[in-house]
Tab-separated table of C-alpha atoms in Angstrom:
chain	number	residue	atom	x	y	z
R	1	ASP	CA	-10.355	16.108	3.534
R	2	GLN	CA	-6.952	14.713	4.559
R	3	GLN	CA	-6.293	15.871	8.098
R	4	VAL	CA	-2.889	14.188	8.255
R	5	LYS	CA	-0.658	14.304	5.128
R	6	GLN	CA	2.640	12.791	4.184
R	7	ASN	CA	3.468	14.474	1.073
R	8	SER	CA	6.477	12.287	0.102
R	9	PRO	CA	5.416	8.897	-1.073
R	10	SER	CA	8.951	7.544	-1.104
R	11	LEU	CA	12.493	8.511	0.221
R	12	SER	CA	15.763	6.946	-0.555
R	13	VAL	CA	18.794	7.300	1.766
R	14	GLN	CA	22.301	6.018	2.023
R	15	GLU	CA	23.182	3.691	4.952
R	16	GLY	CA	24.639	5.670	7.784
R	17	ARG	CA	23.149	8.967	6.778
R	18	ILE	CA	20.076	10.676	8.292
R	19	SER	CA	16.556	9.887	7.165
R	20	ILE	CA	13.934	12.579	7.692
R	21	LEU	CA	10.278	11.760	7.162
R	22	ASN	CA	7.731	14.624	7.236
R	23	CYS	CA	4.050	14.906	8.287
R	24	ASP	CA	1.673	17.801	8.184
R	25	TYR	CA	-1.636	18.118	9.916
R	26	THR	CA	-4.697	20.535	9.844
R	27	ASN	CA	-6.539	19.927	13.085
R	28	SER	CA	-5.171	21.750	16.042
R	29	MET	CA	-7.263	19.547	18.413
R	30	PHE	CA	-4.851	16.568	17.835
R	31	ASP	CA	-3.364	15.876	21.268
R	32	TYR	CA	-0.847	12.999	20.558
R	33	PHE	CA	1.140	11.962	17.522
R	34	LEU	CA	2.545	8.531	16.719
R	35	TRP	CA	4.762	7.010	14.163
R	36	TYR	CA	4.371	3.436	12.966
R	37	LYS	CA	6.666	1.340	10.785
R	38	LYS	CA	5.277	-1.292	8.411
R	39	TYR	CA	6.927	-4.139	6.541
R	40	PRO	CA	5.217	-5.856	3.568
R	41	ALA	CA	2.681	-8.453	4.522
R	42	GLU	CA	2.821	-7.422	8.236
R	43	GLY	CA	0.750	-5.075	10.383
R	44	PRO	CA	2.026	-1.607	11.444
R	45	THR	CA	4.266	-1.632	14.535
R	46	PHE	CA	4.476	1.375	16.925
R	47	LEU	CA	7.761	3.175	16.740
R	48	ILE	CA	7.643	6.411	18.741
R	49	SER	CA	5.109	8.974	19.931
R	50	ILE	CA	5.050	12.570	21.107
R	51	SER	CA	2.468	14.586	23.098
R	52	SER	CA	1.225	17.924	21.680
R	53	ILE	CA	2.618	19.768	24.763
R	54	LYS	CA	6.195	18.635	23.828
R	55	ASP	CA	8.431	19.543	20.877
R	56	LYS	CA	10.780	16.586	20.885
R	57	ASN	CA	11.026	12.963	21.940
R	58	GLU	CA	14.001	10.618	21.501
R	59	ASP	CA	14.241	6.895	21.619
R	60	GLY	CA	17.632	5.529	20.530
R	61	ARG	CA	18.181	6.299	16.800
R	62	PHE	CA	14.725	7.679	16.377
R	63	THR	CA	13.701	11.354	17.169
R	64	VAL	CA	10.345	12.919	16.599
R	65	PHE	CA	10.085	16.778	16.355
R	66	LEU	CA	6.764	18.659	16.665
R	67	ASN	CA	6.347	22.251	15.434
R	68	LYS	CA	2.730	23.110	16.552
R	69	SER	CA	2.735	26.536	15.033
R	70	ALA	CA	3.527	25.060	11.626
R	71	LYS	CA	1.376	21.944	12.222
R	72	HIS	CA	4.289	19.788	11.243
R	73	LEU	CA	6.175	16.802	12.690
R	74	SER	CA	9.146	14.969	11.546
R	75	LEU	CA	10.826	11.656	12.293
R	76	HIS	CA	14.616	11.569	12.220
R	77	ILE	CA	16.442	8.249	12.017
R	78	VAL	CA	20.159	8.493	12.679
R	79	PRO	CA	22.122	6.540	11.509
R	80	SER	CA	19.849	4.870	8.887
R	81	GLN	CA	20.307	1.121	8.526
R	82	PRO	CA	19.040	-1.267	5.724
R	83	GLY	CA	16.685	-2.803	8.180
R	84	ASP	CA	14.871	0.471	8.528
R	85	SER	CA	13.597	0.105	4.959
R	86	ALA	CA	9.782	0.035	5.454
R	87	VAL	CA	6.736	2.240	5.019
R	88	TYR	CA	6.365	4.749	7.786
R	89	PHE	CA	2.946	6.096	8.775
R	90	CYS	CA	2.354	9.275	10.791
R	91	ALA	CA	-0.826	9.240	12.885
R	92	ALA	CA	-2.548	11.725	15.007
R	93	ASN	CA	-4.920	11.145	17.899
R	94	LEU	CA	-8.237	13.124	17.867
R	95	GLN	CA	-10.469	11.765	20.676
R	96	GLY	CA	-9.277	9.138	23.109
R	97	GLY	CA	-7.650	6.414	21.085
R	98	LYS	CA	-8.973	7.100	17.663
R	99	LEU	CA	-6.243	7.572	15.117
R	100	ILE	CA	-6.110	9.462	11.861
R	101	PHE	CA	-3.312	8.140	9.561
R	102	GLY	CA	-1.319	9.733	6.906
R	103	GLN	CA	-0.789	8.029	3.582
R	104	GLY	CA	2.669	6.712	4.424
R	105	THR	CA	6.208	7.207	3.072
R	106	GLU	CA	8.286	4.346	1.816
R	107	LEU	CA	11.832	4.569	3.065
R	108	SER	CA	14.622	2.771	1.209
R	109	VAL	CA	17.944	2.657	2.873
R	110	LYS	CA	20.631	1.590	0.503
R	111	PRO	CA	23.918	-0.163	1.649
T	1	ASN	CA	2.637	-14.797	22.511
T	2	ALA	CA	0.506	-14.432	19.469
T	3	GLY	CA	-0.584	-10.803	20.178
T	4	VAL	CA	-3.385	-9.986	17.699
T	5	THR	CA	-4.379	-12.766	15.370
T	6	GLN	CA	-6.465	-12.217	12.203
T	7	THR	CA	-8.194	-14.893	10.121
T	8	PRO	CA	-8.341	-15.527	7.298
T	9	LYS	CA	-5.101	-14.006	5.874
T	10	PHE	CA	-6.484	-13.997	2.280
T	11	GLN	CA	-9.910	-14.143	0.808
T	12	VAL	CA	-11.555	-13.772	-2.643
T	13	LEU	CA	-15.358	-13.137	-2.692
T	14	LYS	CA	-17.871	-12.460	-5.412
T	15	THR	CA	-19.972	-9.346	-5.348
T	16	GLY	CA	-22.976	-9.824	-3.043
T	17	GLN	CA	-21.370	-12.603	-0.939
T	18	SER	CA	-21.081	-12.194	2.853
T	19	MET	CA	-17.987	-12.639	4.905
T	20	THR	CA	-16.897	-12.372	8.512
T	21	LEU	CA	-13.301	-11.324	9.354
T	22	GLN	CA	-12.063	-12.555	12.720
T	23	CYS	CA	-9.741	-10.949	15.259
T	24	ALA	CA	-8.531	-12.333	18.541
T	25	GLN	CA	-6.086	-10.907	20.934
T	26	ASP	CA	-4.240	-12.370	24.008
T	27	MET	CA	-2.905	-8.961	25.265
T	28	ASN	CA	-5.805	-8.504	27.744
T	29	HIS	CA	-6.580	-5.211	26.070
T	30	ASN	CA	-9.799	-3.484	26.546
T	31	SER	CA	-10.159	-1.505	23.184
T	32	MET	CA	-10.143	-3.038	19.690
T	33	TYR	CA	-10.337	-1.455	16.267
T	34	TRP	CA	-10.884	-2.287	12.543
T	35	TYR	CA	-9.101	-0.345	9.903
T	36	ARG	CA	-8.904	-0.670	6.151
T	37	GLN	CA	-5.823	0.289	4.108
T	38	ASP	CA	-6.104	1.302	0.447
T	39	PRO	CA	-3.323	2.361	-1.831
T	40	GLY	CA	-2.396	6.043	-1.342
T	41	MET	CA	-4.833	6.492	1.597
T	42	GLY	CA	-3.179	5.281	4.706
T	43	LEU	CA	-5.341	3.331	7.313
T	44	ARG	CA	-9.016	4.347	7.864
T	45	LEU	CA	-10.928	3.504	11.000
T	46	ILE	CA	-14.103	1.470	10.238
T	47	TYR	CA	-15.364	0.559	13.643
T	48	TYR	CA	-13.980	0.400	17.287
T	49	SER	CA	-14.886	-1.053	20.583
T	50	ALA	CA	-13.821	0.899	23.655
T	51	SER	CA	-14.548	-2.037	25.881
T	52	GLU	CA	-16.364	-5.361	25.907
T	53	GLY	CA	-20.083	-4.765	25.204
T	54	THR	CA	-19.582	-1.296	23.282
T	55	THR	CA	-19.048	-0.622	19.664
T	56	ASP	CA	-18.934	2.678	17.731
T	57	LYS	CA	-18.632	3.893	14.139
T	58	GLY	CA	-15.353	5.205	12.880
T	59	GLU	CA	-14.491	7.117	9.784
T	60	VAL	CA	-15.842	4.696	7.040
T	61	PRO	CA	-18.520	2.349	8.664
T	62	ASN	CA	-20.848	2.077	5.709
T	63	GLY	CA	-21.259	-1.565	4.458
T	64	TYR	CA	-19.845	-3.104	7.588
T	65	ASN	CA	-21.079	-4.446	10.863
T	66	VAL	CA	-19.029	-5.538	13.947
T	67	SER	CA	-19.478	-7.730	16.968
T	68	ARG	CA	-17.508	-7.545	20.134
T	69	LEU	CA	-17.942	-11.210	21.138
T	70	ASN	CA	-16.013	-10.994	24.420
T	71	LYS	CA	-13.017	-9.218	25.633
T	72	ARG	CA	-10.740	-11.172	23.303
T	73	GLU	CA	-12.636	-11.231	20.065
T	74	PHE	CA	-13.831	-8.492	17.704
T	75	SER	CA	-15.309	-9.494	14.288
T	76	LEU	CA	-16.104	-7.428	11.150
T	77	ARG	CA	-18.798	-8.569	8.838
T	78	LEU	CA	-19.549	-7.567	5.256
T	79	GLU	CA	-23.170	-8.419	4.619
T	80	SER	CA	-23.122	-7.912	0.860
T	81	ALA	CA	-19.578	-7.397	-0.457
T	82	ALA	CA	-18.927	-4.812	-3.100
T	83	PRO	CA	-15.755	-4.280	-5.247
T	84	SER	CA	-15.107	-1.016	-3.381
T	85	GLN	CA	-14.540	-3.130	-0.325
T	86	THR	CA	-11.415	-4.707	-1.870
T	87	SER	CA	-8.688	-3.733	0.610
T	88	VAL	CA	-6.396	-4.891	3.378
T	89	TYR	CA	-8.129	-5.073	6.620
T	90	PHE	CA	-6.247	-4.659	9.911
T	91	CYS	CA	-7.377	-5.339	13.509
T	92	ALA	CA	-5.735	-3.474	16.337
T	93	THR	CA	-5.941	-3.236	20.144
T	94	SER	CA	-4.962	-1.018	22.947
T	95	THR	CA	-5.153	-0.981	26.703
T	96	GLY	CA	-7.879	1.588	26.589
T	97	LEU	CA	-9.354	4.384	24.512
T	98	VAL	CA	-6.655	6.945	25.765
T	99	SER	CA	-4.555	9.196	23.669
T	100	ASN	CA	-1.109	8.015	24.804
T	101	GLN	CA	-1.708	4.278	24.430
T	102	PRO	CA	-0.225	2.874	21.217
T	103	GLN	CA	-2.304	0.517	19.235
T	104	HIS	CA	-0.984	-3.029	18.398
T	105	PHE	CA	-1.873	-4.458	14.976
T	106	GLY	CA	-2.426	-7.841	13.505
T	107	ASP	CA	-0.879	-8.871	10.216
T	108	GLY	CA	-4.049	-8.109	8.166
T	109	THR	CA	-6.524	-9.874	5.954
T	110	ARG	CA	-6.218	-9.186	2.280
T	111	LEU	CA	-9.711	-9.201	0.680
T	112	SER	CA	-10.505	-9.123	-2.979
T	113	ILE	CA	-14.081	-8.797	-4.244
T	114	LEU	CA	-14.651	-9.579	-7.917
């Protein structure tokens, strides 16, 4: 039973445009959500997070939106750059620091 | 500053062989984790250690054992490797077992079991 789902395995966007990556979850007990970025042959790196008591968090070109009623969060990247091409994982925190990860979405930003 | 170092980077085993994956961190973090990543399934938690001297099961612990040797090191052992354990294994650390602390990952060990 997948508690965190990223239903789009891949996304292709033109450089300079907005990238929107989506994530759905089923467990209302999740208290923190995080996005990680992963390049090939490297480990995931932390990108941005949001508490379940907030609905938006911004960090430079990256914004995460949380819609608790819909159990949905999204990551917006504006403007997208070729260096943003990577796999993005959504993760949800259930108890303390234990994370449940989504399957990942591979973003390709074309020049 | 190495961060989180995993050894080896690659390994091929035969079914039934044993293997220990090593993880060492220089971030002075209290908590350490082992995950496996399989195609189409994201990362799944195998075991974690909230602090030195403690270990607990995660989502998929069967077939694995762990040792928190000291604050810096957390090893994962496969006693009798099976083809289903072919995966990429990631070690991660965080300051503590608290919700808002991001985890920092090593670059992974790619393990193939024939």
